[in-house]
Every structure is written in structure tokens, then in C-alpha cells.
PDB file of C-alpha atoms in Angstrom:
ATOM      1  CA  MET A  13       8.690 107.161  89.960  1.00 48.00           C
ATOM      2  CA  SER A  14       8.095 110.250  87.866  1.00 48.00           C
ATOM      3  CA  SER A  15      11.624 111.440  88.622  1.00 50.00           C
ATOM      4  CA  SER A  16      13.058 108.140  87.418  1.00 51.00           C
ATOM      5  CA  SER A  17      10.922 108.279  84.285  1.00 50.00           C
ATOM      6  CA  SER A  18      12.092 111.823  83.599  1.00 51.00           C
ATOM      7  CA  SER A  19      15.757 110.791  83.964  1.00 53.00           C
ATOM      8  CA  TRP A  20      15.312 107.900  81.530  1.00 48.00           C
ATOM      9  CA  SER A  21      13.599 110.247  79.077  1.00 53.00           C
ATOM     10  CA  GLU A  22      16.460 112.777  79.257  1.00 50.00           C
ATOM     11  CA  LEU A  23      19.060 110.044  78.876  1.00 45.00           C
ATOM     12  CA  PHE A  24      17.215 108.616  75.862  1.00 46.00           C
ATOM     13  CA  SER A  25      17.078 112.077  74.253  1.00 52.00           C
ATOM     14  CA  LEU A  26      20.792 112.666  74.828  1.00 51.00           C
ATOM     15  CA  ASN A  27      21.628 109.294  73.295  1.00 57.00           C
ATOM     16  CA  ILE A  28      19.631 110.167  70.189  1.00 53.00           C
ATOM     17  CA  VAL A  29      21.413 113.510  69.866  1.00 51.00           C
ATOM     18  CA  GLU A  30      24.890 112.058  70.418  1.00 55.00           C
ATOM     19  CA  ARG A  31      24.524 108.929  68.291  1.00 59.00           C
ATOM     20  CA  ARG A  32      22.245 110.089  65.479  1.00 60.00           C
ATOM     21  CA  ILE A  33      22.068 113.843  65.108  1.00 59.00           C
ATOM     22  CA  ALA A  34      25.615 114.957  66.024  1.00 59.00           C
ATOM     23  CA  PRO A  35      27.308 112.711  63.404  1.00 63.00           C
ATOM     24  CA  LEU A  36      24.892 113.970  60.747  1.00 55.00           C
ATOM     25  CA  ARG A  37      25.680 117.569  61.604  1.00 57.00           C
ATOM     26  CA  ALA A  38      29.418 116.939  61.219  1.00 56.00           C
ATOM     27  CA  ASP A  39      29.467 114.522  58.269  1.00 62.00           C
ATOM     28  CA  ARG A  40      26.206 115.063  56.350  1.00 65.00           C
ATOM     29  CA  PRO A  41      24.860 118.557  57.023  1.00 66.00           C
ATOM     30  CA  VAL A  42      22.762 118.602  53.835  1.00 64.00           C
ATOM     31  CA  LEU A  43      20.936 115.398  54.854  1.00 66.00           C
ATOM     32  CA  LEU A  44      20.335 116.808  58.338  1.00 63.00           C
ATOM     33  CA  SER A  45      18.870 119.995  56.849  1.00 69.00           C
ATOM     34  CA  PHE A  46      16.578 117.942  54.609  1.00 68.00           C
ATOM     35  CA  LEU A  47      15.372 115.841  57.559  1.00 72.00           C
ATOM     36  CA  VAL A  48      14.659 118.984  59.578  1.00 72.00           C
ATOM     37  CA  PHE A  49      12.702 120.328  56.605  1.00 70.00           C
ATOM     38  CA  LEU A  50      10.613 117.132  56.412  1.00 74.00           C
ATOM     39  CA  VAL A  51       9.844 117.255  60.136  1.00 77.00           C
ATOM     40  CA  LEU A  52       8.771 120.899  59.997  1.00 69.00           C
ATOM     41  CA  ALA A  53       6.753 120.333  56.823  1.00 70.00           C
ATOM     42  CA  GLY A  54       5.006 117.391  58.447  1.00 72.00           C
ATOM     43  CA  ALA A  55       4.085 119.555  61.418  1.00 71.00           C
ATOM     44  CA  ILE A  56       2.934 122.589  59.453  1.00 68.00           C
ATOM     45  CA  ALA A  57       1.033 120.909  56.597  1.00 68.00           C
ATOM     46  CA  PRO A  58      -1.915 119.655  58.723  1.00 70.00           C
ATOM     47  CA  LEU A  59      -2.272 123.096  60.310  1.00 62.00           C
ATOM     48  CA  SER A  60      -2.489 124.685  56.844  1.00 65.00           C
ATOM     49  CA  LEU A  61      -5.081 122.277  55.472  1.00 63.00           C
ATOM     50  CA  ASP A  62      -7.986 124.684  56.046  1.00 64.00           C
ATOM     51  CA  TYR A  63      -6.221 127.399  54.056  1.00 62.00           C
ATOM     52  CA  TRP A  64      -5.642 125.014  51.139  1.00 60.00           C
ATOM     53  CA  THR A  65      -9.313 124.058  50.947  1.00 66.00           C
ATOM     54  CA  GLY A  66     -10.977 127.324  51.948  1.00 67.00           C
ATOM     55  CA  ASP A  67      -8.838 130.077  50.452  1.00 66.00           C
ATOM     56  CA  PRO A  68      -8.349 129.977  46.631  1.00 72.00           C
ATOM     57  CA  GLU A  69      -5.612 132.621  46.845  1.00 72.00           C
ATOM     58  CA  PHE A  70      -3.533 130.619  49.298  1.00 64.00           C
ATOM     59  CA  PRO A  71      -1.779 128.325  46.741  1.00 67.00           C
ATOM     60  CA  VAL A  72      -0.941 131.328  44.536  1.00 67.00           C
ATOM     61  CA  ASN A  73       0.513 133.274  47.445  1.00 70.00           C
ATOM     62  CA  LEU A  74       2.390 130.206  48.633  1.00 66.00           C
ATOM     63  CA  ILE A  75       3.988 129.660  45.231  1.00 72.00           C
ATOM     64  CA  ALA A  76       5.042 133.332  45.114  1.00 72.00           C
ATOM     65  CA  GLU A  77       6.619 132.998  48.564  1.00 72.00           C
ATOM     66  CA  VAL A  78       8.383 129.802  47.522  1.00 68.00           C
ATOM     67  CA  HIS A  79       9.909 131.523  44.487  1.00 70.00           C
ATOM     68  CA  GLY A  80      11.095 134.396  46.661  1.00 72.00           C
ATOM     69  CA  THR A  81      12.597 131.982  49.181  1.00 73.00           C
ATOM     70  CA  LEU A  82      14.374 130.026  46.449  1.00 68.00           C
ATOM     71  CA  LEU A  83      15.935 133.224  45.101  1.00 74.00           C
ATOM     72  CA  ASP A  84      17.072 134.187  48.609  1.00 71.00           C
ATOM     73  CA  LEU A  85      18.562 130.736  49.097  1.00 68.00           C
ATOM     74  CA  LEU A  86      20.369 130.965  45.762  1.00 71.00           C
ATOM     75  CA  LEU A  87      21.909 134.335  46.601  1.00 76.00           C
ATOM     76  CA  PHE A  88      22.777 133.213  50.124  1.00 69.00           C
ATOM     77  CA  GLY A  89      24.283 129.996  48.791  1.00 69.00           C
ATOM     78  CA  CYS A  90      26.480 131.869  46.297  1.00 75.00           C
ATOM     79  CA  LEU A  91      27.654 134.233  49.034  1.00 73.00           C
ATOM     80  CA  LEU A  92      28.323 131.336  51.405  1.00 69.00           C
ATOM     81  CA  LEU A  93      30.251 129.482  48.696  1.00 71.00           C
ATOM     82  CA  TRP A  94      32.398 132.568  48.026  1.00 77.00           C
ATOM     83  CA  PHE A  95      33.215 132.976  51.729  1.00 76.00           C
ATOM     84  CA  ASP A  96      33.950 129.262  52.019  1.00 75.00           C
ATOM     85  CA  GLN A  97      36.347 129.370  49.068  1.00 80.00           C
ATOM     86  CA  LYS A  98      38.130 132.395  50.539  1.00 83.00           C
ATOM     87  CA  ALA A  99      38.441 130.677  53.903  1.00 83.00           C
ATOM     88  CA  GLU A 100      39.683 127.467  52.273  1.00 87.00           C
ATOM     89  CA  ARG A 101      42.311 129.447  50.338  1.00 89.00           C
ATOM     90  CA  ARG A 102      43.523 131.061  53.575  1.00 91.00           C
ATOM     91  CA  ARG A 103      43.752 127.634  55.202  1.00 92.00           C
ATOM     92  CA  ARG A 104      45.793 126.276  52.296  1.00 93.00           C
ATOM     93  CA  ILE A 105      48.162 129.251  52.372  1.00 94.00           C
ATOM     94  CA  GLU A 106      48.646 128.899  56.122  1.00 95.00           C
ATOM     95  CA  LYS A 107      49.290 125.175  55.686  1.00 95.00           C
ATOM     96  CA  TYR A 108      52.011 125.752  53.061  1.00 96.00           C
ATOM     97  CA  ILE A 109      53.650 128.544  55.083  1.00 96.00           C
ATOM     98  CA  ASN A 110      53.764 126.367  58.203  1.00 96.00           C
ATOM     99  CA  ALA A 111      55.169 123.467  56.200  1.00 96.00           C
ATOM    100  CA  ILE A 112      58.017 125.705  54.989  1.00 97.00           C
ATOM    101  CA  ARG A 113      58.715 126.972  58.512  1.00 96.00           C
ATOM    102  CA  ASP A 114      59.066 123.402  59.770  1.00 95.00           C
ATOM    103  CA  LEU A 115      61.814 122.727  57.206  1.00 96.00           C
ATOM    104  CA  LEU A 116      63.928 125.862  57.660  1.00 96.00           C
ATOM    105  CA  GLY A 117      67.462 125.136  58.808  1.00 94.00           C
ATOM    106  CA  TRP A 118      67.289 121.498  57.678  1.00 93.00           C
ATOM    107  CA  GLU A 119      70.167 120.843  55.279  1.00 93.00           C
ATOM    108  CA  SER A 120      68.933 117.922  53.232  1.00 93.00           C
ATOM    109  CA  GLU A 121      67.702 117.255  49.720  1.00 93.00           C
ATOM    110  CA  MET A 122      64.321 116.211  51.101  1.00 95.00           C
ATOM    111  CA  ALA A 123      63.894 119.545  52.897  1.00 95.00           C
ATOM    112  CA  THR A 124      64.919 121.390  49.732  1.00 96.00           C
ATOM    113  CA  TYR A 125      62.452 119.417  47.626  1.00 96.00           C
ATOM    114  CA  ARG A 126      59.589 120.062  50.032  1.00 97.00           C
ATOM    115  CA  ILE A 127      60.321 123.773  50.434  1.00 97.00           C
ATOM    116  CA  VAL A 128      60.405 124.287  46.666  1.00 97.00           C
ATOM    117  CA  GLY A 129      57.155 122.364  46.307  1.00 97.00           C
ATOM    118  CA  ASN A 130      55.421 124.494  48.929  1.00 97.00           C
ATOM    119  CA  ILE A 131      56.747 127.697  47.351  1.00 98.00           C
ATOM    120  CA  ARG A 132      55.193 126.627  44.050  1.00 97.00           C
ATOM    121  CA  ARG A 133      51.908 125.818  45.784  1.00 96.00           C
ATOM    122  CA  LEU A 134      51.874 129.221  47.475  1.00 97.00           C
ATOM    123  CA  ASN A 135      52.558 130.906  44.142  1.00 97.00           C
ATOM    124  CA  ARG A 136      49.633 129.070  42.558  1.00 96.00           C
ATOM    125  CA  GLU A 137      47.477 130.549  45.316  1.00 94.00           C
ATOM    126  CA  GLY A 138      48.802 134.023  44.431  1.00 95.00           C
ATOM    127  CA  ALA A 139      50.913 134.243  47.591  1.00 96.00           C
ATOM    128  CA  ALA A 140      54.603 134.267  48.494  1.00 96.00           C
ATOM    129  CA  PRO A 141      56.302 132.668  51.518  1.00 96.00           C
ATOM    130  CA  GLU A 142      56.710 134.922  54.538  1.00 95.00           C
ATOM    131  CA  THR A 143      60.226 133.730  55.311  1.00 97.00           C
ATOM    132  CA  LEU A 144      62.933 131.464  53.934  1.00 97.00           C
ATOM    133  CA  LYS A 145      65.431 132.318  56.644  1.00 96.00           C
ATOM    134  CA  ASN A 146      68.101 129.610  56.937  1.00 96.00           C
ATOM    135  CA  ALA A 147      66.497 127.676  54.064  1.00 97.00           C
ATOM    136  CA  TYR A 148      68.709 125.166  52.271  1.00 97.00           C
ATOM    137  CA  LEU A 149      67.937 125.743  48.598  1.00 97.00           C
ATOM    138  CA  THR A 150      71.254 125.227  46.862  1.00 96.00           C
ATOM    139  CA  GLU A 151      71.193 124.166  43.181  1.00 95.00           C
ATOM    140  CA  THR A 152      67.393 124.283  42.991  1.00 96.00           C
ATOM    141  CA  ASP A 153      65.061 125.458  40.238  1.00 97.00           C
ATOM    142  CA  LEU A 154      63.052 128.489  41.374  1.00 97.00           C
ATOM    143  CA  LYS A 155      62.720 130.013  37.935  1.00 97.00           C
ATOM    144  CA  GLY A 156      59.931 132.594  37.922  1.00 97.00           C
ATOM    145  CA  ALA A 157      59.127 132.076  41.616  1.00 97.00           C
ATOM    146  CA  ASP A 158      57.317 134.782  43.562  1.00 98.00           C
ATOM    147  CA  LEU A 159      59.418 135.610  46.630  1.00 97.00           C
ATOM    148  CA  SER A 160      58.300 139.215  46.920  1.00 97.00           C
ATOM    149  CA  GLU A 161      58.555 140.676  50.429  1.00 96.00           C
ATOM    150  CA  THR A 162      60.092 137.404  51.611  1.00 97.00           C
ATOM    151  CA  SER A 163      62.974 137.273  54.082  1.00 97.00           C
ATOM    152  CA  VAL A 164      65.759 135.091  52.692  1.00 97.00           C
ATOM    153  CA  HIS A 165      68.262 136.116  55.365  1.00 95.00           C
ATOM    154  CA  LYS A 166      70.918 133.407  55.863  1.00 95.00           C
ATOM    155  CA  ALA A 167      69.362 131.222  53.152  1.00 97.00           C
ATOM    156  CA  ASP A 168      71.667 129.121  50.975  1.00 97.00           C
ATOM    157  CA  LEU A 169      70.643 129.873  47.383  1.00 97.00           C
ATOM    158  CA  SER A 170      74.025 129.147  45.856  1.00 97.00           C
ATOM    159  CA  GLY A 171      73.825 127.835  42.311  1.00 97.00           C
ATOM    160  CA  THR A 172      70.046 128.256  42.280  1.00 97.00           C
ATOM    161  CA  ASN A 173      68.190 129.145  39.091  1.00 98.00           C
ATOM    162  CA  LEU A 174      66.072 132.205  39.954  1.00 98.00           C
ATOM    163  CA  GLN A 175      65.716 133.586  36.447  1.00 97.00           C
ATOM    164  CA  ASN A 176      62.678 135.893  36.150  1.00 98.00           C
ATOM    165  CA  ALA A 177      61.885 135.433  39.846  1.00 98.00           C
ATOM    166  CA  ASP A 178      60.243 138.211  41.856  1.00 98.00           C
ATOM    167  CA  LEU A 179      62.252 139.306  44.895  1.00 98.00           C
ATOM    168  CA  SER A 180      60.862 142.826  45.013  1.00 97.00           C
ATOM    169  CA  ASP A 181      60.909 144.350  48.507  1.00 97.00           C
ATOM    170  CA  ALA A 182      62.514 141.171  49.835  1.00 97.00           C
ATOM    171  CA  TYR A 183      64.923 141.172  52.778  1.00 97.00           C
ATOM    172  CA  LEU A 184      68.074 139.525  51.452  1.00 96.00           C
ATOM    173  CA  GLY A 185      70.212 139.884  54.565  1.00 94.00           C
ATOM    174  CA  THR A 186      73.216 137.572  54.296  1.00 95.00           C
ATOM    175  CA  ALA A 187      71.651 135.185  51.792  1.00 96.00           C
ATOM    176  CA  ASP A 188      74.171 133.280  49.683  1.00 97.00           C
ATOM    177  CA  PHE A 189      73.515 133.779  45.948  1.00 97.00           C
ATOM    178  CA  SER A 190      76.986 132.699  44.868  1.00 97.00           C
ATOM    179  CA  GLY A 191      76.924 131.211  41.384  1.00 97.00           C
ATOM    180  CA  ALA A 192      73.159 131.722  41.126  1.00 97.00           C
ATOM    181  CA  ASN A 193      71.334 132.538  37.907  1.00 98.00           C
ATOM    182  CA  LEU A 194      69.700 135.895  38.707  1.00 97.00           C
ATOM    183  CA  GLN A 195      68.955 136.946  35.139  1.00 97.00           C
ATOM    184  CA  LYS A 196      66.001 139.327  34.916  1.00 97.00           C
ATOM    185  CA  VAL A 197      65.204 138.906  38.607  1.00 98.00           C
ATOM    186  CA  ASP A 198      63.084 141.727  40.031  1.00 98.00           C
ATOM    187  CA  PHE A 199      65.050 143.025  43.033  1.00 98.00           C
ATOM    188  CA  SER A 200      63.307 146.413  43.045  1.00 97.00           C
ATOM    189  CA  GLY A 201      63.036 147.748  46.587  1.00 97.00           C
ATOM    190  CA  ALA A 202      64.923 144.769  48.040  1.00 97.00           C
ATOM    191  CA  HIS A 203      67.154 145.228  51.093  1.00 96.00           C
ATOM    192  CA  PHE A 204      70.718 144.000  50.576  1.00 96.00           C
ATOM    193  CA  GLY A 205      72.730 143.044  53.656  1.00 91.00           C
ATOM    194  CA  VAL A 206      71.528 143.100  57.248  1.00 86.00           C
ATOM    195  CA  PHE A 207      69.514 145.905  58.761  1.00 71.00           C
ATOM    196  CA  ALA A 208      71.524 148.657  60.406  1.00 64.00           C
ATOM    197  CA  GLY A 209      72.031 147.970  64.104  1.00 55.00           C
ATOM    198  CA  MET A 210      71.628 144.200  63.872  1.00 56.00           C
ATOM    199  CA  ALA A 211      74.243 142.245  65.751  1.00 46.00           C
ATOM    200  CA  ALA A 212      76.432 140.526  63.173  1.00 50.00           C
ATOM    201  CA  SER A 213      80.112 139.963  62.547  1.00 51.00           C
ATOM    202  CA  GLU A 214      81.837 142.025  59.898  1.00 53.00           C
ATOM    203  CA  ASP A 215      81.944 139.014  57.575  1.00 54.00           C
ATOM    204  CA  GLU A 216      78.209 138.384  57.971  1.00 66.00           C
ATOM    205  CA  GLN A 217      76.656 141.677  56.970  1.00 79.00           C
ATOM    206  CA  GLU A 218      76.532 141.532  53.181  1.00 91.00           C
ATOM    207  CA  THR A 219      74.473 139.569  50.688  1.00 95.00           C
ATOM    208  CA  VAL A 220      76.790 137.100  48.923  1.00 96.00           C
ATOM    209  CA  LEU A 221      76.759 137.572  45.134  1.00 97.00           C
ATOM    210  CA  THR A 222      80.040 135.892  44.180  1.00 96.00           C
ATOM    211  CA  GLY A 223      79.783 134.690  40.587  1.00 96.00           C
ATOM    212  CA  ALA A 224      76.074 135.543  40.388  1.00 97.00           C
ATOM    213  CA  ASN A 225      74.691 136.315  36.938  1.00 97.00           C
ATOM    214  CA  LEU A 226      72.642 139.535  37.270  1.00 97.00           C
ATOM    215  CA  ARG A 227      72.199 140.161  33.561  1.00 96.00           C
ATOM    216  CA  GLY A 228      69.034 142.205  32.998  1.00 96.00           C
ATOM    217  CA  ALA A 229      68.102 142.234  36.691  1.00 97.00           C
ATOM    218  CA  ASP A 230      65.903 145.049  37.990  1.00 98.00           C
ATOM    219  CA  LEU A 231      67.925 146.725  40.739  1.00 97.00           C
ATOM    220  CA  ARG A 232      66.049 149.999  40.932  1.00 97.00           C
ATOM    221  CA  GLY A 233      65.226 151.333  44.357  1.00 96.00           C
ATOM    222  CA  ILE A 234      67.304 148.730  46.190  1.00 96.00           C
ATOM    223  CA  ARG A 235      68.347 149.554  49.752  1.00 95.00           C
ATOM    224  CA  SER A 236      71.696 149.373  51.572  1.00 93.00           C
ATOM    225  CA  ALA A 237      73.595 148.462  48.413  1.00 94.00           C
ATOM    226  CA  THR A 238      76.741 150.061  47.042  1.00 94.00           C
ATOM    227  CA  ALA A 239      79.048 149.278  44.154  1.00 96.00           C
ATOM    228  CA  SER A 240      81.069 146.981  46.426  1.00 94.00           C
ATOM    229  CA  THR A 241      77.949 144.870  46.995  1.00 95.00           C
ATOM    230  CA  PHE A 242      78.267 143.658  43.386  1.00 96.00           C
ATOM    231  CA  ALA A 243      82.063 143.565  43.199  1.00 95.00           C
ATOM    232  CA  GLU A 244      82.216 139.752  43.034  1.00 95.00           C
ATOM    233  CA  ALA A 245      79.211 139.295  40.727  1.00 96.00           C
ATOM    234  CA  GLU A 246      79.693 137.767  37.287  1.00 95.00           C
ATOM    235  CA  THR A 247      77.891 140.489  35.344  1.00 96.00           C
ATOM    236  CA  LEU A 248      75.444 143.369  35.583  1.00 96.00           C
ATOM    237  CA  PHE A 249      75.081 143.749  31.837  1.00 95.00           C
ATOM    238  CA  LYS A 250      71.707 145.289  30.926  1.00 95.00           C
ATOM    239  CA  ALA A 251      70.742 145.462  34.612  1.00 96.00           C
ATOM    240  CA  ARG A 252      68.416 148.346  35.459  1.00 97.00           C
ATOM    241  CA  LEU A 253      70.062 150.520  38.077  1.00 96.00           C
ATOM    242  CA  ASP A 254      69.447 153.852  39.760  1.00 96.00           C
ATOM    243  CA  ALA A 255      71.596 156.566  38.203  1.00 96.00           C
ATOM    244  CA  ASP A 256      73.839 157.150  41.227  1.00 96.00           C
ATOM    245  CA  LEU A 257      74.538 153.448  41.779  1.00 96.00           C
ATOM    246  CA  GLU A 258      75.187 152.909  38.078  1.00 95.00           C
ATOM    247  CA  ALA A 259      77.676 155.791  38.080  1.00 96.00           C
ATOM    248  CA  GLU A 260      79.469 154.333  41.109  1.00 96.00           C
ATOM    249  CA  ILE A 261      79.713 150.895  39.505  1.00 96.00           C
ATOM    250  CA  GLU A 262      80.842 152.442  36.216  1.00 95.00           C
ATOM    251  CA  GLU A 263      83.658 154.152  38.102  1.00 95.00           C
ATOM    252  CA  LYS A 264      84.809 151.236  40.268  1.00 95.00           C
ATOM    253  CA  TYR A 265      83.822 148.068  38.375  1.00 95.00           C
ATOM    254  CA  PRO A 266      83.123 149.048  34.764  1.00 94.00           C
ATOM    255  CA  GLU A 267      83.655 145.475  33.553  1.00 94.00           C
ATOM    256  CA  LEU A 268      80.432 144.428  35.286  1.00 95.00           C
ATOM    257  CA  LEU A 269      78.400 146.585  32.909  1.00 94.00           C
ATOM    258  CA  GLU A 270      80.118 145.340  29.767  1.00 89.00           C
ATOM    259  CA  PRO A 271      78.697 142.572  27.522  1.00 84.00           C
ATOM    260  CA  HIS A 272      81.792 140.363  27.645  1.00 64.00           C
ATOM    261  CA  ALA A 273      80.542 138.088  30.438  1.00 49.00           C
ATOM    262  CA  ALA A 274      78.858 135.081  28.875  1.00 48.00           C
ATOM    263  CA  THR A 275      75.522 133.929  30.201  1.00 46.00           C
ATOM    264  CA  ARG A 276      76.080 130.736  32.114  1.00 43.00           C
ATOM    265  CA  ARG A 277      72.468 129.588  32.053  1.00 39.00           C
ATOM    266  CA  GLY A 278      69.654 130.145  29.645  1.00 43.00           C
TER     267      GLY A 278
END
């Protein structure tokens, strides 16, 4: 009989935990904490009654302890809030990056629209996408976008407006920038073409810059680029170049450095 009574008691306790307490912990943690506080206060208050009536210093000491506890809770709460905000930011960034990955290689206007939207969201979080490999971004507006350290290998960025964008230390690979507005883009430290040793056909080793407007672009410290890399570009007028590369372009394609090429986009 006692065994049966014990089983019913355990089952009753489990039902209370599963049906009442567990949902509160998940959905209303503040309410659960308050209820726990009330239960503990109800248990401790009767035990402290003698101190309240017999010790005149007890209320004073209690109030001092309460103030100290409140200050600790305030500091702990601020620290917990800061950690929670940092964690939430990381979750948002991961969400946007994964959303972009799911759309890579999908040649449709919807994919383009969503990728651009997630790039903007990442930028608002102070982050850049990890990769845009095989992204379909033709004729899009990425003006001022942060794509620093991003791989855009095999991405279609033809006709895209990237004015004032940040592509510093990016891996350009065989990205197609034909007809793109690259005015004042920061390409400093970017890698043009594929990495040495990568398996690729002879026609698929260079970054495509046919008709690209590179007026005022920052091309200092770029890697794996020669004068021939920019042979088909529209203009390099006012572009910032390393001295040796500028001399090579001046020798082979001097027209690229001259102001005669009109700016196609503002």
C-alpha cells in the first residue's frame, strides 16, 4: 500500500513539474522567479519572527543587506543584458550568413533581392558576408556595401553599382564586374584572379573588369594583378595605385589613366 501511495505521489509531482513549472521556466521566467521568491519568503519569515521582535538591530541590518543585494542584482542584470545582446547579435549574423549561403548559385531576381537584403542587414550589424561565391547579383545596387574579406569568386556582379563599397582584402577570383560602377571602391589588399595552383581553365583565371568604371578606386596593395588585369576596364582615372603597377599601366595602357573617359554613373 505504501509503495502504491509513493508511486502516486511521484507521479503527481512529475505532473505538476511538467504541466505547471516547465512552461513557466520556458515562457515566463520572471514570473517563475517571483513565485520562487514568495515561497522562500513564506518559509523564512516565520523562522525570523523572533529576530524581528527581540533584536532592535535586526531590521537595520536587514535593510543594509537588502540594499547590497539590490546593487548586486543591478550589476549582474546589466552584465547579463550585455552578454544577451552580444549573443543575440551573433545569432542574427549567423542567420543572415546562412540565408545568403542558401541562395548562392540561384539565378533569379528573388535570390538577388534576398541576398542584397541580407548583405544590408549584416552591414547594419557591423559585419560582412563570409562568401558570395556563385552569387547572382547582376544590375543590383550595392552602393557603399561592406564586402571586406568576402569571397566573390565566380559571382556575377555585372552592371552592379558598387560605388564607395568596401572590398578590401576580398578574394575576387573570377568574379564578373563587367560594366560595373566601381568608383571609389576600396580594393586595397584584394586578391585579383584565382589563387596560384587552383585548377581552372586559362579563360577562368582572371577577374572580369570589361567596361568597369574604376575612377578613384583604391587599388593599393592588391595581389596577383598586373596591367593586363585592367586592360578592358573603362577607366582608372584618379585611381590610387602602387607605384610599380601605375608605371606598368602608364606604359601599356596610358589611356586608362587619362580623364577622357566619362563617368557612366553618378
